[in-house]
Structure formats: structure tokens, C-alpha cells
């Protein structure tokens, strides 16, 4: 286990162990300020995957044979910060739209079945006919729902399920994913919502593998660098007795939001596409 270093030792380690080029005290202070702002682990833990020249399996540490200018590290990390900012806003917008689609479908379902949120939450099940929420989760969501409804007048309380803002405030993205992967009276909720979207001719796509999208959403909201997010996928793929293709799912999820949903284009041979190859050459 690596020891936690103070900022002075972090700079010294970068210069001596990782061959980061820092020529003056002013440059050292600039790098120090940057690391204090963005966190050594985030900045170096992500960019080192691109400027390391090898990996020592026995020592379990990267090898650095070439000098890397500290300004190049800052420039690279700044570019990814901008990319992550766009991606984060995109996935949060997607989350809101997904909740809107679910809430509009639920309005239709509740009207037809003459039920409310409480009965719905207590009734939905997984493929094994087990409740997807335990008793504490059910109690929490129903309590939150009732509390939000209590903010409205008596006249409108019974119809508050039509207000998607209520759903947005009480259900997390992870809970939405759980609901969409479950069944109500034997019917897939995801399939029913997709049919509703098609019937209403709404321009919105529910992507496959929402579970990975939820992981990406949480990583971005906690400011985890996208390269670390991808690297974790590679590491999990290499674990024995572990499901494969996690890395590919993560790349596909990023591209779904950035390219398909937001309509941006990744550059040819982008690091996002080529990351596994770049890293594999160094391990």
C-alpha cells in the first residue's frame, strides 16, 4: 500500500520517480497549485496511463523512461476536464428525460389500473418474482412521495403522480434503472415504456445497459476522471471469474451519450476509442 504523501513529497515523487520535467520554482508552484485544486490521484492517476512507458509486473508499478513536461500533463488533464463536463451535463439531462418518460408512462398506467405510487412500488418484481425493493426502501420512497405530495393542496394531492418533478426528486437514477428492469403483472416495464414512447412518437431512445450508464453517471458526478473510469473496466475484465466486456460497455456508454444523445463527434483515433490499446502496450 502506498503511503499518503504531503504536497511537497508529491512534487518530489513526480520529478524523481515519474520523470516529470519541472525547471523552476515558479513552475513547481504552478504544478503544486494545480494538484491542490484537482487532487494528485485524479491528475496523475489518470494521465500516467498515457505517459508511462511500461509496467513492472513484479513491483506492480509503472515505468517512466522518458521525460514528461508538467505542462503537457496539465494540458491533457484540462482537455479531459472539458470533455467530462460536457459528458456530465449530457448524462444528467438524459437522466431527467428518462424520468419524464417513466412518469408519463406511469400516469397512463395508474389511470388505467386505478392505482397509485404506493401500490406500484409494492407490486413490481424481478424475473424471479421477487420484490426489487426491500421493505426499508419501499418505506423510504413512499414516505418521500407522501412528503412531496403534502406540499400541494388537498385538491391536487390525488393526482400528483402526473407531476414528474415529484418522481425526479424522490427516485435516484439507480432506482429508475431498477424499476425499468422489473416487471409489473408479468410485463416488462422497460418494454412498456418503450412502446409508450413509440406510440406517442417521442424522440427519445432508452439505451441498452442502463446499469453501466448509472455507474458512469455516478463517476462523473463524483468527478472521477474518465480515464480512471475506463481503466477500472479493464481491470475488472482481467479479474478471474469475473464477467468480461465491462470495458467495452463503458466505452459504448460514453459514446451513446456524447455521440448519439448530444450529437458530438469524437476525433478519429480518440483516446476513448484507443485507450485499451494504449494501456496494453504498457502492461
PDB file of C-alpha atoms in Angstrom, residues 1-278:
ATOM      1  CA  UNK A   1       0.000   0.000   0.000  1.00  0.00           C
ATOM      2  CA  UNK A   2       1.354   3.411  -0.988  1.00  0.00           C
ATOM      3  CA  UNK A   3       1.783   5.992   1.736  1.00  0.00           C
ATOM      4  CA  UNK A   4      -0.122   9.261   1.615  1.00  0.00           C
ATOM      5  CA  UNK A   5       2.342  11.999   0.695  1.00  0.00           C
ATOM      6  CA  UNK A   6       2.191  15.696   1.504  1.00  0.00           C
ATOM      7  CA  UNK A   7       2.189  18.106  -1.417  1.00  0.00           C
ATOM      8  CA  UNK A   8       5.958  18.694  -1.314  1.00  0.00           C
ATOM      9  CA  UNK A   9       6.669  14.960  -1.396  1.00  0.00           C
ATOM     10  CA  UNK A  10       4.150  14.530  -4.213  1.00  0.00           C
ATOM     11  CA  UNK A  11       6.071  17.018  -6.350  1.00  0.00           C
ATOM     12  CA  UNK A  12       9.380  15.353  -5.444  1.00  0.00           C
ATOM     13  CA  UNK A  13       7.996  11.937  -6.376  1.00  0.00           C
ATOM     14  CA  UNK A  14       6.796  13.231  -9.737  1.00  0.00           C
ATOM     15  CA  UNK A  15      10.225  14.663 -10.539  1.00  0.00           C
ATOM     16  CA  UNK A  16      12.345  11.725  -9.321  1.00  0.00           C
ATOM     17  CA  UNK A  17      10.149   8.655  -9.895  1.00  0.00           C
ATOM     18  CA  UNK A  18       7.925   9.671 -12.789  1.00  0.00           C
ATOM     19  CA  UNK A  19      10.432  11.888 -14.604  1.00  0.00           C
ATOM     20  CA  UNK A  20       8.115  14.884 -14.752  1.00  0.00           C
ATOM     21  CA  UNK A  21      10.043  17.903 -16.034  1.00  0.00           C
ATOM     22  CA  UNK A  22       9.797  20.943 -13.744  1.00  0.00           C
ATOM     23  CA  UNK A  23      12.518  23.558 -14.387  1.00  0.00           C
ATOM     24  CA  UNK A  24      11.964  26.319 -11.867  1.00  0.00           C
ATOM     25  CA  UNK A  25      10.415  27.194  -8.538  1.00  0.00           C
ATOM     26  CA  UNK A  26       7.659  29.095 -10.339  1.00  0.00           C
ATOM     27  CA  UNK A  27       6.810  26.006 -12.364  1.00  0.00           C
ATOM     28  CA  UNK A  28       6.875  23.900  -9.210  1.00  0.00           C
ATOM     29  CA  UNK A  29       4.427  26.304  -7.569  1.00  0.00           C
ATOM     30  CA  UNK A  30       2.149  26.173 -10.611  1.00  0.00           C
ATOM     31  CA  UNK A  31       2.097  22.380 -10.531  1.00  0.00           C
ATOM     32  CA  UNK A  32       1.566  22.390  -6.773  1.00  0.00           C
ATOM     33  CA  UNK A  33      -1.452  24.713  -7.103  1.00  0.00           C
ATOM     34  CA  UNK A  34      -2.908  22.518  -9.826  1.00  0.00           C
ATOM     35  CA  UNK A  35      -2.584  19.345  -7.740  1.00  0.00           C
ATOM     36  CA  UNK A  36      -4.069  21.065  -4.699  1.00  0.00           C
ATOM     37  CA  UNK A  37      -7.042  22.076  -6.833  1.00  0.00           C
ATOM     38  CA  UNK A  38      -7.685  18.833  -8.709  1.00  0.00           C
ATOM     39  CA  UNK A  39      -6.128  16.125  -6.496  1.00  0.00           C
ATOM     40  CA  UNK A  40      -2.879  14.264  -7.175  1.00  0.00           C
ATOM     41  CA  UNK A  41      -4.649  10.898  -7.512  1.00  0.00           C
ATOM     42  CA  UNK A  42      -7.058  12.220 -10.146  1.00  0.00           C
ATOM     43  CA  UNK A  43      -4.489  14.153 -12.176  1.00  0.00           C
ATOM     44  CA  UNK A  44      -1.567  11.715 -12.090  1.00  0.00           C
ATOM     45  CA  UNK A  45      -3.641   8.557 -11.647  1.00  0.00           C
ATOM     46  CA  UNK A  46      -5.344   9.219 -14.972  1.00  0.00           C
ATOM     47  CA  UNK A  47      -2.669  10.869 -17.122  1.00  0.00           C
ATOM     48  CA  UNK A  48       0.134   8.481 -16.111  1.00  0.00           C
ATOM     49  CA  UNK A  49      -1.688   5.781 -18.064  1.00  0.00           C
ATOM     50  CA  UNK A  50      -0.703   7.729 -21.173  1.00  0.00           C
ATOM     51  CA  UNK A  51       2.816   8.942 -20.390  1.00  0.00           C
ATOM     52  CA  UNK A  52       4.203   5.829 -18.663  1.00  0.00           C
ATOM     53  CA  UNK A  53       6.418   3.728 -20.947  1.00  0.00           C
ATOM     54  CA  UNK A  54       5.967   0.334 -19.308  1.00  0.00           C
ATOM     55  CA  UNK A  55       4.775  -1.639 -16.337  1.00  0.00           C
ATOM     56  CA  UNK A  56       6.759  -3.753 -13.877  1.00  0.00           C
ATOM     57  CA  UNK A  57       4.535  -6.726 -13.047  1.00  0.00           C
ATOM     58  CA  UNK A  58       6.684  -7.817 -10.086  1.00  0.00           C
ATOM     59  CA  UNK A  59       6.802  -4.378  -8.473  1.00  0.00           C
ATOM     60  CA  UNK A  60       3.258  -3.577  -9.644  1.00  0.00           C
ATOM     61  CA  UNK A  61       4.185  -0.088 -10.722  1.00  0.00           C
ATOM     62  CA  UNK A  62       4.541   1.844 -13.953  1.00  0.00           C
ATOM     63  CA  UNK A  63       7.879   2.524 -15.613  1.00  0.00           C
ATOM     64  CA  UNK A  64       8.891   6.000 -16.780  1.00  0.00           C
ATOM     65  CA  UNK A  65      11.840   6.136 -19.170  1.00  0.00           C
ATOM     66  CA  UNK A  66      11.137   9.472 -20.849  1.00  0.00           C
ATOM     67  CA  UNK A  67      10.783  12.986 -19.516  1.00  0.00           C
ATOM     68  CA  UNK A  68       7.268  14.426 -19.485  1.00  0.00           C
ATOM     69  CA  UNK A  69       6.807  18.186 -19.194  1.00  0.00           C
ATOM     70  CA  UNK A  70       4.425  19.051 -16.362  1.00  0.00           C
ATOM     71  CA  UNK A  71       2.647  21.470 -18.729  1.00  0.00           C
ATOM     72  CA  UNK A  72       1.742  18.560 -21.004  1.00  0.00           C
ATOM     73  CA  UNK A  73       0.144  16.801 -18.055  1.00  0.00           C
ATOM     74  CA  UNK A  74      -1.865  19.903 -17.156  1.00  0.00           C
ATOM     75  CA  UNK A  75      -2.928  20.463 -20.783  1.00  0.00           C
ATOM     76  CA  UNK A  76      -4.031  16.844 -21.134  1.00  0.00           C
ATOM     77  CA  UNK A  77      -5.977  16.868 -17.867  1.00  0.00           C
ATOM     78  CA  UNK A  78      -7.628  20.195 -18.786  1.00  0.00           C
ATOM     79  CA  UNK A  79      -8.845  18.700 -22.071  1.00  0.00           C
ATOM     80  CA  UNK A  80     -10.410  15.781 -20.268  1.00  0.00           C
ATOM     81  CA  UNK A  81     -11.996  18.122 -17.707  1.00  0.00           C
ATOM     82  CA  UNK A  82     -13.802  19.908 -20.548  1.00  0.00           C
ATOM     83  CA  UNK A  83     -14.853  16.593 -22.093  1.00  0.00           C
ATOM     84  CA  UNK A  84     -16.088  15.288 -18.729  1.00  0.00           C
ATOM     85  CA  UNK A  85     -18.043  18.499 -18.099  1.00  0.00           C
ATOM     86  CA  UNK A  86     -19.926  18.082 -21.393  1.00  0.00           C
ATOM     87  CA  UNK A  87     -20.485  14.385 -20.721  1.00  0.00           C
ATOM     88  CA  UNK A  88     -21.694  15.029 -17.158  1.00  0.00           C
ATOM     89  CA  UNK A  89     -24.257  17.625 -18.265  1.00  0.00           C
ATOM     90  CA  UNK A  90     -25.374  15.286 -21.035  1.00  0.00           C
ATOM     91  CA  UNK A  91     -25.936  12.291 -18.788  1.00  0.00           C
ATOM     92  CA  UNK A  92     -27.794  14.412 -16.205  1.00  0.00           C
ATOM     93  CA  UNK A  93     -30.065  15.748 -18.960  1.00  0.00           C
ATOM     94  CA  UNK A  94     -30.605  12.184 -20.144  1.00  0.00           C
ATOM     95  CA  UNK A  95     -31.476  11.131 -16.595  1.00  0.00           C
ATOM     96  CA  UNK A  96     -34.154  13.822 -16.361  1.00  0.00           C
ATOM     97  CA  UNK A  97     -35.656  12.842 -19.719  1.00  0.00           C
ATOM     98  CA  UNK A  98     -35.646   9.186 -18.740  1.00  0.00           C
ATOM     99  CA  UNK A  99     -37.551  10.044 -15.561  1.00  0.00           C
ATOM    100  CA  UNK A 100     -40.023  12.107 -17.573  1.00  0.00           C
ATOM    101  CA  UNK A 101     -40.677   9.156 -19.896  1.00  0.00           C
ATOM    102  CA  UNK A 102     -41.226   6.830 -16.945  1.00  0.00           C
ATOM    103  CA  UNK A 103     -43.515   9.286 -15.149  1.00  0.00           C
ATOM    104  CA  UNK A 104     -45.664   9.843 -18.248  1.00  0.00           C
ATOM    105  CA  UNK A 105     -45.992   6.096 -18.692  1.00  0.00           C
ATOM    106  CA  UNK A 106     -46.903   5.705 -15.004  1.00  0.00           C
ATOM    107  CA  UNK A 107     -49.639   8.321 -15.358  1.00  0.00           C
ATOM    108  CA  UNK A 108     -51.149   6.238 -18.130  1.00  0.00           C
ATOM    109  CA  UNK A 109     -50.750   3.018 -16.140  1.00  0.00           C
ATOM    110  CA  UNK A 110     -52.162   4.492 -12.919  1.00  0.00           C
ATOM    111  CA  UNK A 111     -55.172   5.915 -14.736  1.00  0.00           C
ATOM    112  CA  UNK A 112     -55.868   2.580 -16.402  1.00  0.00           C
ATOM    113  CA  UNK A 113     -55.295   0.372 -13.335  1.00  0.00           C
ATOM    114  CA  UNK A 114     -56.792   2.853 -10.838  1.00  0.00           C
ATOM    115  CA  UNK A 115     -53.711   2.544  -8.623  1.00  0.00           C
ATOM    116  CA  UNK A 116     -51.149   4.930  -7.144  1.00  0.00           C
ATOM    117  CA  UNK A 117     -47.435   5.078  -6.491  1.00  0.00           C
ATOM    118  CA  UNK A 118     -47.611   3.056  -3.257  1.00  0.00           C
ATOM    119  CA  UNK A 119     -49.297   0.030  -4.837  1.00  0.00           C
ATOM    120  CA  UNK A 120     -46.976   0.197  -7.841  1.00  0.00           C
ATOM    121  CA  UNK A 121     -43.783   0.244  -5.763  1.00  0.00           C
ATOM    122  CA  UNK A 122     -45.039  -2.652  -3.631  1.00  0.00           C
ATOM    123  CA  UNK A 123     -46.030  -4.733  -6.680  1.00  0.00           C
ATOM    124  CA  UNK A 124     -43.110  -4.592  -9.094  1.00  0.00           C
ATOM    125  CA  UNK A 125     -40.878  -7.676  -9.210  1.00  0.00           C
ATOM    126  CA  UNK A 126     -37.755  -9.046 -10.881  1.00  0.00           C
ATOM    127  CA  UNK A 127     -37.565 -12.064 -13.211  1.00  0.00           C
ATOM    128  CA  UNK A 128     -37.581 -14.373 -10.198  1.00  0.00           C
ATOM    129  CA  UNK A 129     -40.866 -12.869  -8.965  1.00  0.00           C
ATOM    130  CA  UNK A 130     -39.098 -11.200  -6.044  1.00  0.00           C
ATOM    131  CA  UNK A 131     -39.733  -7.634  -4.960  1.00  0.00           C
ATOM    132  CA  UNK A 132     -36.981  -5.368  -6.292  1.00  0.00           C
ATOM    133  CA  UNK A 133     -37.119  -3.048  -3.275  1.00  0.00           C
ATOM    134  CA  UNK A 134     -36.798  -4.272   0.294  1.00  0.00           C
ATOM    135  CA  UNK A 135     -39.180  -3.065   2.988  1.00  0.00           C
ATOM    136  CA  UNK A 136     -36.907  -0.202   4.085  1.00  0.00           C
ATOM    137  CA  UNK A 137     -36.531   1.064   0.507  1.00  0.00           C
ATOM    138  CA  UNK A 138     -40.285   0.880  -0.064  1.00  0.00           C
ATOM    139  CA  UNK A 139     -40.964   2.749   3.156  1.00  0.00           C
ATOM    140  CA  UNK A 140     -38.394   5.415   2.237  1.00  0.00           C
ATOM    141  CA  UNK A 141     -39.797   6.049  -1.246  1.00  0.00           C
ATOM    142  CA  UNK A 142     -43.422   6.014  -0.154  1.00  0.00           C
ATOM    143  CA  UNK A 143     -42.599   8.346   2.724  1.00  0.00           C
ATOM    144  CA  UNK A 144     -40.717  10.715   0.402  1.00  0.00           C
ATOM    145  CA  UNK A 145     -43.585  10.586  -2.080  1.00  0.00           C
ATOM    146  CA  UNK A 146     -46.169  11.417   0.580  1.00  0.00           C
ATOM    147  CA  UNK A 147     -43.990  14.214   1.921  1.00  0.00           C
ATOM    148  CA  UNK A 148     -43.661  15.802  -1.523  1.00  0.00           C
ATOM    149  CA  UNK A 149     -47.398  15.435  -2.154  1.00  0.00           C
ATOM    150  CA  UNK A 150     -48.153  17.108   1.185  1.00  0.00           C
ATOM    151  CA  UNK A 151     -46.640  20.296  -0.232  1.00  0.00           C
ATOM    152  CA  UNK A 152     -49.607  20.574  -2.578  1.00  0.00           C
ATOM    153  CA  UNK A 153     -53.243  21.431  -1.818  1.00  0.00           C
ATOM    154  CA  UNK A 154     -55.831  18.781  -0.948  1.00  0.00           C
ATOM    155  CA  UNK A 155     -57.461  19.388  -4.321  1.00  0.00           C
ATOM    156  CA  UNK A 156     -54.395  18.141  -6.217  1.00  0.00           C
ATOM    157  CA  UNK A 157     -52.909  15.514  -3.901  1.00  0.00           C
ATOM    158  CA  UNK A 158     -54.572  12.520  -5.543  1.00  0.00           C
ATOM    159  CA  UNK A 159     -53.220  13.476  -8.949  1.00  0.00           C
ATOM    160  CA  UNK A 160     -49.646  14.283  -8.009  1.00  0.00           C
ATOM    161  CA  UNK A 161     -48.370  11.195  -9.805  1.00  0.00           C
ATOM    162  CA  UNK A 162     -48.777  13.169 -13.039  1.00  0.00           C
ATOM    163  CA  UNK A 163     -46.150  15.648 -11.863  1.00  0.00           C
ATOM    164  CA  UNK A 164     -42.811  14.245 -12.942  1.00  0.00           C
ATOM    165  CA  UNK A 165     -40.942  16.698 -10.716  1.00  0.00           C
ATOM    166  CA  UNK A 166     -42.132  14.621  -7.760  1.00  0.00           C
ATOM    167  CA  UNK A 167     -40.675  11.478  -9.291  1.00  0.00           C
ATOM    168  CA  UNK A 168     -37.404  13.247 -10.103  1.00  0.00           C
ATOM    169  CA  UNK A 169     -36.985  14.377  -6.514  1.00  0.00           C
ATOM    170  CA  UNK A 170     -37.595  11.062  -4.782  1.00  0.00           C
ATOM    171  CA  UNK A 171     -36.049   8.451  -7.094  1.00  0.00           C
ATOM    172  CA  UNK A 172     -32.353   8.155  -7.845  1.00  0.00           C
ATOM    173  CA  UNK A 173     -31.056   7.154 -11.270  1.00  0.00           C
ATOM    174  CA  UNK A 174     -30.166   3.755  -9.808  1.00  0.00           C
ATOM    175  CA  UNK A 175     -33.741   3.271  -8.590  1.00  0.00           C
ATOM    176  CA  UNK A 176     -35.102   4.242 -12.006  1.00  0.00           C
ATOM    177  CA  UNK A 177     -32.838   1.600 -13.563  1.00  0.00           C
ATOM    178  CA  UNK A 178     -34.171  -0.956 -11.075  1.00  0.00           C
ATOM    179  CA  UNK A 179     -37.766  -0.087 -11.940  1.00  0.00           C
ATOM    180  CA  UNK A 180     -37.148  -0.274 -15.691  1.00  0.00           C
ATOM    181  CA  UNK A 181     -35.550  -3.708 -15.316  1.00  0.00           C
ATOM    182  CA  UNK A 182     -38.515  -5.054 -13.345  1.00  0.00           C
ATOM    183  CA  UNK A 183     -41.976  -6.399 -14.160  1.00  0.00           C
ATOM    184  CA  UNK A 184     -45.500  -5.310 -13.289  1.00  0.00           C
ATOM    185  CA  UNK A 185     -48.141  -8.037 -13.580  1.00  0.00           C
ATOM    186  CA  UNK A 186     -45.741 -10.099 -15.671  1.00  0.00           C
ATOM    187  CA  UNK A 187     -44.957  -7.358 -18.194  1.00  0.00           C
ATOM    188  CA  UNK A 188     -41.527  -5.777 -18.622  1.00  0.00           C
ATOM    189  CA  UNK A 189     -41.724  -2.151 -17.555  1.00  0.00           C
ATOM    190  CA  UNK A 190     -38.871  -1.244 -19.902  1.00  0.00           C
ATOM    191  CA  UNK A 191     -40.724  -2.740 -22.875  1.00  0.00           C
ATOM    192  CA  UNK A 192     -43.934  -0.987 -21.865  1.00  0.00           C
ATOM    193  CA  UNK A 193     -42.197   2.387 -21.556  1.00  0.00           C
ATOM    194  CA  UNK A 194     -40.523   1.884 -24.951  1.00  0.00           C
ATOM    195  CA  UNK A 195     -43.902   1.080 -26.512  1.00  0.00           C
ATOM    196  CA  UNK A 196     -45.362   4.199 -24.908  1.00  0.00           C
ATOM    197  CA  UNK A 197     -42.540   6.344 -26.361  1.00  0.00           C
ATOM    198  CA  UNK A 198     -43.096   4.882 -29.841  1.00  0.00           C
ATOM    199  CA  UNK A 199     -46.877   5.288 -29.627  1.00  0.00           C
ATOM    200  CA  UNK A 200     -46.569   8.916 -28.559  1.00  0.00           C
ATOM    201  CA  UNK A 201     -43.946   9.497 -31.272  1.00  0.00           C
ATOM    202  CA  UNK A 202     -41.483  10.976 -28.773  1.00  0.00           C
ATOM    203  CA  UNK A 203     -37.904  11.479 -29.968  1.00  0.00           C
ATOM    204  CA  UNK A 204     -36.128   9.673 -27.158  1.00  0.00           C
ATOM    205  CA  UNK A 205     -34.085   6.470 -27.022  1.00  0.00           C
ATOM    206  CA  UNK A 206     -33.642   4.237 -23.990  1.00  0.00           C
ATOM    207  CA  UNK A 207     -30.157   2.783 -24.362  1.00  0.00           C
ATOM    208  CA  UNK A 208     -29.232  -0.761 -23.516  1.00  0.00           C
ATOM    209  CA  UNK A 209     -27.229  -1.365 -20.352  1.00  0.00           C
ATOM    210  CA  UNK A 210     -28.617   1.377 -18.151  1.00  0.00           C
ATOM    211  CA  UNK A 211     -26.694  -0.177 -15.250  1.00  0.00           C
ATOM    212  CA  UNK A 212     -23.385   0.876 -16.825  1.00  0.00           C
ATOM    213  CA  UNK A 213     -24.852   4.302 -17.536  1.00  0.00           C
ATOM    214  CA  UNK A 214     -25.701   4.623 -13.848  1.00  0.00           C
ATOM    215  CA  UNK A 215     -22.076   3.797 -12.954  1.00  0.00           C
ATOM    216  CA  UNK A 216     -20.850   6.395 -15.453  1.00  0.00           C
ATOM    217  CA  UNK A 217     -23.294   8.965 -14.081  1.00  0.00           C
ATOM    218  CA  UNK A 218     -22.079   8.444 -10.516  1.00  0.00           C
ATOM    219  CA  UNK A 219     -18.411   8.522 -11.567  1.00  0.00           C
ATOM    220  CA  UNK A 220     -18.885  11.818 -13.410  1.00  0.00           C
ATOM    221  CA  UNK A 221     -20.858  13.403 -10.572  1.00  0.00           C
ATOM    222  CA  UNK A 222     -18.069  12.472  -8.143  1.00  0.00           C
ATOM    223  CA  UNK A 223     -15.529  13.994 -10.571  1.00  0.00           C
ATOM    224  CA  UNK A 224     -13.772  10.692 -11.234  1.00  0.00           C
ATOM    225  CA  UNK A 225     -11.559  11.121 -14.332  1.00  0.00           C
ATOM    226  CA  UNK A 226     -12.916   9.314 -17.374  1.00  0.00           C
ATOM    227  CA  UNK A 227      -9.573   7.531 -17.915  1.00  0.00           C
ATOM    228  CA  UNK A 228      -9.774   6.052 -14.413  1.00  0.00           C
ATOM    229  CA  UNK A 229     -13.373   5.025 -15.153  1.00  0.00           C
ATOM    230  CA  UNK A 230     -12.176   3.195 -18.283  1.00  0.00           C
ATOM    231  CA  UNK A 231      -9.151   1.702 -16.534  1.00  0.00           C
ATOM    232  CA  UNK A 232     -11.369   0.214 -13.830  1.00  0.00           C
ATOM    233  CA  UNK A 233     -13.308  -1.523 -16.588  1.00  0.00           C
ATOM    234  CA  UNK A 234     -10.118  -3.049 -17.973  1.00  0.00           C
ATOM    235  CA  UNK A 235      -9.004  -4.172 -14.531  1.00  0.00           C
ATOM    236  CA  UNK A 236     -12.360  -5.863 -13.898  1.00  0.00           C
ATOM    237  CA  UNK A 237     -12.173  -7.622 -17.267  1.00  0.00           C
ATOM    238  CA  UNK A 238      -8.806  -9.069 -16.232  1.00  0.00           C
ATOM    239  CA  UNK A 239     -10.052 -10.384 -12.893  1.00  0.00           C
ATOM    240  CA  UNK A 240     -10.545 -14.181 -12.723  1.00  0.00           C
ATOM    241  CA  UNK A 241     -14.131 -15.428 -12.573  1.00  0.00           C
ATOM    242  CA  UNK A 242     -15.424 -12.003 -13.474  1.00  0.00           C
ATOM    243  CA  UNK A 243     -17.767 -11.008 -16.285  1.00  0.00           C
ATOM    244  CA  UNK A 244     -15.929  -9.743 -19.362  1.00  0.00           C
ATOM    245  CA  UNK A 245     -16.643  -6.833 -21.713  1.00  0.00           C
ATOM    246  CA  UNK A 246     -17.064  -4.333 -18.870  1.00  0.00           C
ATOM    247  CA  UNK A 247     -14.531  -2.043 -20.552  1.00  0.00           C
ATOM    248  CA  UNK A 248     -16.354  -2.213 -23.912  1.00  0.00           C
ATOM    249  CA  UNK A 249     -19.663  -1.462 -22.194  1.00  0.00           C
ATOM    250  CA  UNK A 250     -18.131   1.619 -20.612  1.00  0.00           C
ATOM    251  CA  UNK A 251     -16.776   2.886 -23.933  1.00  0.00           C
ATOM    252  CA  UNK A 252     -20.135   2.248 -25.606  1.00  0.00           C
ATOM    253  CA  UNK A 253     -21.951   4.075 -22.806  1.00  0.00           C
ATOM    254  CA  UNK A 254     -19.710   7.148 -23.167  1.00  0.00           C
ATOM    255  CA  UNK A 255     -20.292   7.189 -26.928  1.00  0.00           C
ATOM    256  CA  UNK A 256     -24.054   6.750 -26.521  1.00  0.00           C
ATOM    257  CA  UNK A 257     -24.248   9.960 -24.502  1.00  0.00           C
ATOM    258  CA  UNK A 258     -21.544  12.019 -26.216  1.00  0.00           C
ATOM    259  CA  UNK A 259     -22.082  11.000 -29.843  1.00  0.00           C
ATOM    260  CA  UNK A 260     -25.669   9.769 -30.099  1.00  0.00           C
ATOM    261  CA  UNK A 261     -27.527  11.772 -27.458  1.00  0.00           C
ATOM    262  CA  UNK A 262     -25.517  15.028 -27.561  1.00  0.00           C
ATOM    263  CA  UNK A 263     -24.604  14.701 -31.271  1.00  0.00           C
ATOM    264  CA  UNK A 264     -20.897  15.444 -30.785  1.00  0.00           C
ATOM    265  CA  UNK A 265     -18.168  13.613 -32.651  1.00  0.00           C
ATOM    266  CA  UNK A 266     -15.089  12.023 -31.149  1.00  0.00           C
ATOM    267  CA  UNK A 267     -11.879  12.664 -33.091  1.00  0.00           C
ATOM    268  CA  UNK A 268     -10.536   9.803 -35.168  1.00  0.00           C
ATOM    269  CA  UNK A 269      -8.369   7.502 -33.095  1.00  0.00           C
ATOM    270  CA  UNK A 270      -9.549   9.257 -29.940  1.00  0.00           C
ATOM    271  CA  UNK A 271      -8.111   8.187 -26.602  1.00  0.00           C
ATOM    272  CA  UNK A 272     -11.598   6.994 -25.614  1.00  0.00           C
ATOM    273  CA  UNK A 273     -11.587   4.513 -28.507  1.00  0.00           C
ATOM    274  CA  UNK A 274      -7.907   3.589 -28.299  1.00  0.00           C
ATOM    275  CA  UNK A 275      -7.398   3.556 -24.542  1.00  0.00           C
ATOM    276  CA  UNK A 276      -7.223  -0.219 -24.125  1.00  0.00           C
ATOM    277  CA  UNK A 277      -4.585  -0.485 -26.863  1.00  0.00           C
ATOM    278  CA  UNK A 278      -2.516   2.360 -25.434  1.00  0.00           C
TER     279      UNK A 278
END
